Short mmCIF file of C-alpha atoms in Angstrom, two decimals:
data_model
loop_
_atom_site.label_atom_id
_atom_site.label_comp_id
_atom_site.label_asym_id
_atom_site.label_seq_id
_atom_site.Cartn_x
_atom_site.Cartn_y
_atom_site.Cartn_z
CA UNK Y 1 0.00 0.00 0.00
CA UNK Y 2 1.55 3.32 -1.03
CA UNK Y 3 1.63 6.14 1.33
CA UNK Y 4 -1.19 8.23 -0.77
CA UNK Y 5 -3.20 5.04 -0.26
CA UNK Y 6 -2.70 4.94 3.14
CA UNK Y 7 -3.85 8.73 3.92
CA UNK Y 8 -6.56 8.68 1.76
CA UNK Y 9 -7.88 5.23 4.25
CA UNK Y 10 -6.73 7.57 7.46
CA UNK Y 11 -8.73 10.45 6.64
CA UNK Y 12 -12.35 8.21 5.73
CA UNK Y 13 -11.41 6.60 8.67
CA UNK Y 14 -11.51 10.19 10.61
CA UNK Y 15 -14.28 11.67 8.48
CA UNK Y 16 -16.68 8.25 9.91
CA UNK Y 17 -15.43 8.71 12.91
CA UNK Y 18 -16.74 12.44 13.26
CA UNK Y 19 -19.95 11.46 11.21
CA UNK Y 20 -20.38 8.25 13.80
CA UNK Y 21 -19.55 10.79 16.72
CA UNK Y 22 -21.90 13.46 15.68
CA UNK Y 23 -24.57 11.30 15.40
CA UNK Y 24 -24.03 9.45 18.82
CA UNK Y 25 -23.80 13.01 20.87
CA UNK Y 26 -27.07 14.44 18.37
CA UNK Y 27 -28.95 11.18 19.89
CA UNK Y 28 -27.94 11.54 23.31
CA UNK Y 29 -28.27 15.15 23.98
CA UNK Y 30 -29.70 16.69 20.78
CA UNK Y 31 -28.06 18.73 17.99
CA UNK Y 32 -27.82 21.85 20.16
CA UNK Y 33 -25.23 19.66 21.86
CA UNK Y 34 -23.00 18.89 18.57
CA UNK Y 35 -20.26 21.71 18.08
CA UNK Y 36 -17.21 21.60 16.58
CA UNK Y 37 -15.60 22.05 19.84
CA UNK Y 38 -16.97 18.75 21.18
CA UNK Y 39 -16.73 16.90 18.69
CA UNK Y 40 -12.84 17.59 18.54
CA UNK Y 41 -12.56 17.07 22.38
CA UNK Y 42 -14.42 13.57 21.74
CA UNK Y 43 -12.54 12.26 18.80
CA UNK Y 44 -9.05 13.32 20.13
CA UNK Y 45 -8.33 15.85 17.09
CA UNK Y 46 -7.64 19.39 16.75
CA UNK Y 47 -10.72 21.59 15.63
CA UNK Y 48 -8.53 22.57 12.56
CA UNK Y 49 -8.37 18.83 11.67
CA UNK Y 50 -12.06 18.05 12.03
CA UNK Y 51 -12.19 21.40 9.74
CA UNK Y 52 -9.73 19.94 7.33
CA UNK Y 53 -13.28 17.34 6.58
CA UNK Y 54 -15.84 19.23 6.94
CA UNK Y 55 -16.43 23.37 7.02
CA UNK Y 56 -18.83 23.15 9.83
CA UNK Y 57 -21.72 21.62 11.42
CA UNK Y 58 -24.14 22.50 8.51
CA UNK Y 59 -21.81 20.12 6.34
CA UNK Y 60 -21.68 17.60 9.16
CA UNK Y 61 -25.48 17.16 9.11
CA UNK Y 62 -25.41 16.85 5.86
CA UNK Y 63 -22.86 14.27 5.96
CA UNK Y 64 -25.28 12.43 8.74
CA UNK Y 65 -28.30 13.09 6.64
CA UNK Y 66 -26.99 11.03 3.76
CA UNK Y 67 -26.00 8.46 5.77
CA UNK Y 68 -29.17 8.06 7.44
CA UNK Y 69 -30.97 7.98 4.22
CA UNK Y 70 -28.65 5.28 2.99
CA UNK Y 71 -29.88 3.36 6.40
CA UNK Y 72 -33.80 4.39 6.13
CA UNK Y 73 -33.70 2.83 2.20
CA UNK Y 74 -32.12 -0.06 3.17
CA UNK Y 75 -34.76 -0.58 6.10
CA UNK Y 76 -37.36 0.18 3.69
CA UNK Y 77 -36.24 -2.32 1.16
CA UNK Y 78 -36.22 -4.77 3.79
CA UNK Y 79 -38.98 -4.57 5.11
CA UNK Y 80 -41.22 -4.31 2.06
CA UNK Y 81 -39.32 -7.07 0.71
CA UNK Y 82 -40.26 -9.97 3.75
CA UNK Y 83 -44.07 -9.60 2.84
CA UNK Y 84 -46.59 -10.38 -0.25
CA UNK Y 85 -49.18 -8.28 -1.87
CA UNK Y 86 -49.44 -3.84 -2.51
CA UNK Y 87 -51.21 -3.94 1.16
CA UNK Y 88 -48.80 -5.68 3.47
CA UNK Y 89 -46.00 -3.98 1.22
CA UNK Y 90 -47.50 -0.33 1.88
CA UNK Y 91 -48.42 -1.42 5.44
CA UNK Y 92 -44.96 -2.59 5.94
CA UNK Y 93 -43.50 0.70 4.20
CA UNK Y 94 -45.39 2.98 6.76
CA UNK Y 95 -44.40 0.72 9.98
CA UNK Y 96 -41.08 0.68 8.54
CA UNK Y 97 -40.44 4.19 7.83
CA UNK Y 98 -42.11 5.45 11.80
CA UNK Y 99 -39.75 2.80 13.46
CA UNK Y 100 -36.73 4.46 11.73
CA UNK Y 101 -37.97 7.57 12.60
CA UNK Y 102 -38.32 6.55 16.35
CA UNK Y 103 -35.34 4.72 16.85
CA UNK Y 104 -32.97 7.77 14.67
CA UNK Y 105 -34.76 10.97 16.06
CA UNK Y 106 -31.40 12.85 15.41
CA UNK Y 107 -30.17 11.49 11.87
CA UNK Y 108 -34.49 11.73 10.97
CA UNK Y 109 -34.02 15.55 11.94
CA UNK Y 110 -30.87 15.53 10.25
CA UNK Y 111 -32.82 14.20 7.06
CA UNK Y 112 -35.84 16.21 7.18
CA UNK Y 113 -36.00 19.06 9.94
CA UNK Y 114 -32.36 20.31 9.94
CA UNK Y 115 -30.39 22.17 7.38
CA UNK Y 116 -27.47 20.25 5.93
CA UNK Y 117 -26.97 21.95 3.05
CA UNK Y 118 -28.32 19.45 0.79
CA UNK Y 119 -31.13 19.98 -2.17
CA UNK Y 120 -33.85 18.17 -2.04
CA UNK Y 121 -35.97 17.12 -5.46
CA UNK Y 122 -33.67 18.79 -7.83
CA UNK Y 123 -31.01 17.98 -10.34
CA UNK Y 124 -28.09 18.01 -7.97
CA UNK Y 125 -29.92 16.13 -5.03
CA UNK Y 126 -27.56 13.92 -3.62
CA UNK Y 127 -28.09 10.12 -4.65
CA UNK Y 128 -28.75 8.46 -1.30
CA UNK Y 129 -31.83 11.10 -1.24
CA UNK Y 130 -33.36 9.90 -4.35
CA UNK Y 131 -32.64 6.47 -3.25
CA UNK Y 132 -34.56 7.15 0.22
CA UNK Y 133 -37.41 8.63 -2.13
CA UNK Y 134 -37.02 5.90 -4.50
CA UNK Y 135 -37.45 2.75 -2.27
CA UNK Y 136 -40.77 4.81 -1.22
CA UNK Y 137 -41.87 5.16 -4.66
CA UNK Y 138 -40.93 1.22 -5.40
CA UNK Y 139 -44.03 0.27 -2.84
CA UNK Y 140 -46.28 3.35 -3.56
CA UNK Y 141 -46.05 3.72 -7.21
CA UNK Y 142 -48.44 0.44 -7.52
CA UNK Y 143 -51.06 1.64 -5.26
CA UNK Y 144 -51.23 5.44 -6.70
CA UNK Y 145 -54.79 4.55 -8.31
CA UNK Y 146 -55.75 5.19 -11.66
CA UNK Y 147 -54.93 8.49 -13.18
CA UNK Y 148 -52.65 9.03 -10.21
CA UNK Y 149 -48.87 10.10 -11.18
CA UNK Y 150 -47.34 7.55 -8.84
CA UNK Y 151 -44.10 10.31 -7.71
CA UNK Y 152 -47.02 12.85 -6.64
CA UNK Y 153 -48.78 10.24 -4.75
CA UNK Y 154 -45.69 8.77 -3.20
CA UNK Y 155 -45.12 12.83 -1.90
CA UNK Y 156 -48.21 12.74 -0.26
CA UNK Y 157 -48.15 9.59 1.29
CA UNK Y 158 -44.48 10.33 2.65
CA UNK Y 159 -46.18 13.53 3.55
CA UNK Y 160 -48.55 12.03 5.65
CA UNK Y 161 -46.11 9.30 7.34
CA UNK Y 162 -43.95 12.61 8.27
CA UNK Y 163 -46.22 14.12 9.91
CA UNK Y 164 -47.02 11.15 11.99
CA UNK Y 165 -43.59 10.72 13.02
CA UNK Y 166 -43.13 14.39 14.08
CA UNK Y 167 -46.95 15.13 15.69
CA UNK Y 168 -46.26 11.28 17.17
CA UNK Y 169 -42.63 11.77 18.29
CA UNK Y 170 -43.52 15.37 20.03
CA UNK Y 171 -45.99 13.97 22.35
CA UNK Y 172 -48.56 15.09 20.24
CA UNK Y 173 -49.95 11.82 19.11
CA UNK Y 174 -51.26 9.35 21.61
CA UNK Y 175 -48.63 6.74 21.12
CA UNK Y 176 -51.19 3.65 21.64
CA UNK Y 177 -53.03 4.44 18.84
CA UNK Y 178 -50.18 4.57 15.97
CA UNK Y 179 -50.92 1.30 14.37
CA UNK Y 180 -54.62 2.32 13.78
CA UNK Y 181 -53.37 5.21 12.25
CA UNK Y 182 -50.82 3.50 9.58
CA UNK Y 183 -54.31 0.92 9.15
CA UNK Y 184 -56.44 4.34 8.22
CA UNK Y 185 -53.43 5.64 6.21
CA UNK Y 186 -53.06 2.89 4.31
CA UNK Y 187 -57.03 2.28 4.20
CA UNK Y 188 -57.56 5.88 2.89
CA UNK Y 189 -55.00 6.79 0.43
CA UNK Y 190 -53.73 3.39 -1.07
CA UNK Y 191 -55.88 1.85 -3.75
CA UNK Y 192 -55.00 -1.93 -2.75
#
């Protein structure tokens, strides 16, 4: 291994090791609680080398934010993929994407509430975002309904499992009633 080789394998190393870090301290104590400052105390750099990866905490959202969406497709995919039939799929989508959401409050803020510098639903959006959006669309595009344009519906649906997952994870959603709602959700807007 040449010495470029090795650097280049040294600094991903530090770069998911500040990405890993960030996330840990977001989903302990919240993203008020992730500054540059702490995260160079907690990985044992310099702030100038944690700046050498990333030019602040915007880009270090961002850099959790594609990472989680990477996670939430692959959770997704997997659990759309272990069932039969548009129903259970779409049923399985929904309970899949609010378990993500609870069990990743910080990386789904870092996604969806927080601003990592990232576009969303334009040219340049960053390809683990359309692949998050895509392994939606893969479930929802066959329920849509007739004369239904299958991306549209899949923004509403993903619409309405948002706000479930913020209204449920603020307290204000009664908690015991959450399947009931994914039932009616799926009930109401999917043509199965």
């Amino acid at each position: 291994m040449s010495v470029q080789e090795r650097k280049e394998r040294e600094r991903a190393g530090r770069e998911r090791l500040i990405v890993a870090t960030a996330r840990e301290l977001a989903e302990q104590q919240g993203w008020d609680a992730v500054t540059t400052r702490r995260l160079a105390e907690r990985i044992e750099y310099s702030q100038p080398v944690l700046y050498s990866h990333f030019r602040g905490k915007r880009e270090i959202i961002g850099a959790v934010a594609l990472e989680g969406s990477t996670e939430m497709a692959a959770a997704l995919r997997a659990a759309t993929s272990a069932v039969d039939g548009p129903r259970a799929r779409v049923t399985a989508l929904a309970r899949a994407y609010l378990g993500f959401a609870a069990r990743n409050p910080a990386v789904y803020d870092a996604i969806f509430q927080l601003d990592g510098g990232l576009a969303f639903a334009q040219e340049d959006t960053p390809e683990p975002l359309k692949d998050a959006f895509a392994a939606l669309l893969e479930s929802l595009g066959d329920v849509a309904g007739d004369h239904v344009q299958p991306g549209l519906f899949t923004e509403v649906f993903w619409a309405a499992l948002h706000g479930l997952a913020t209204l449920g994870r603020s307290g204000r959603l009664p908690p015991e009633e959450t399947e009931q709602r994914v039932e009616l959700l799926v009930d109401r807007l999917a043509t199965v």
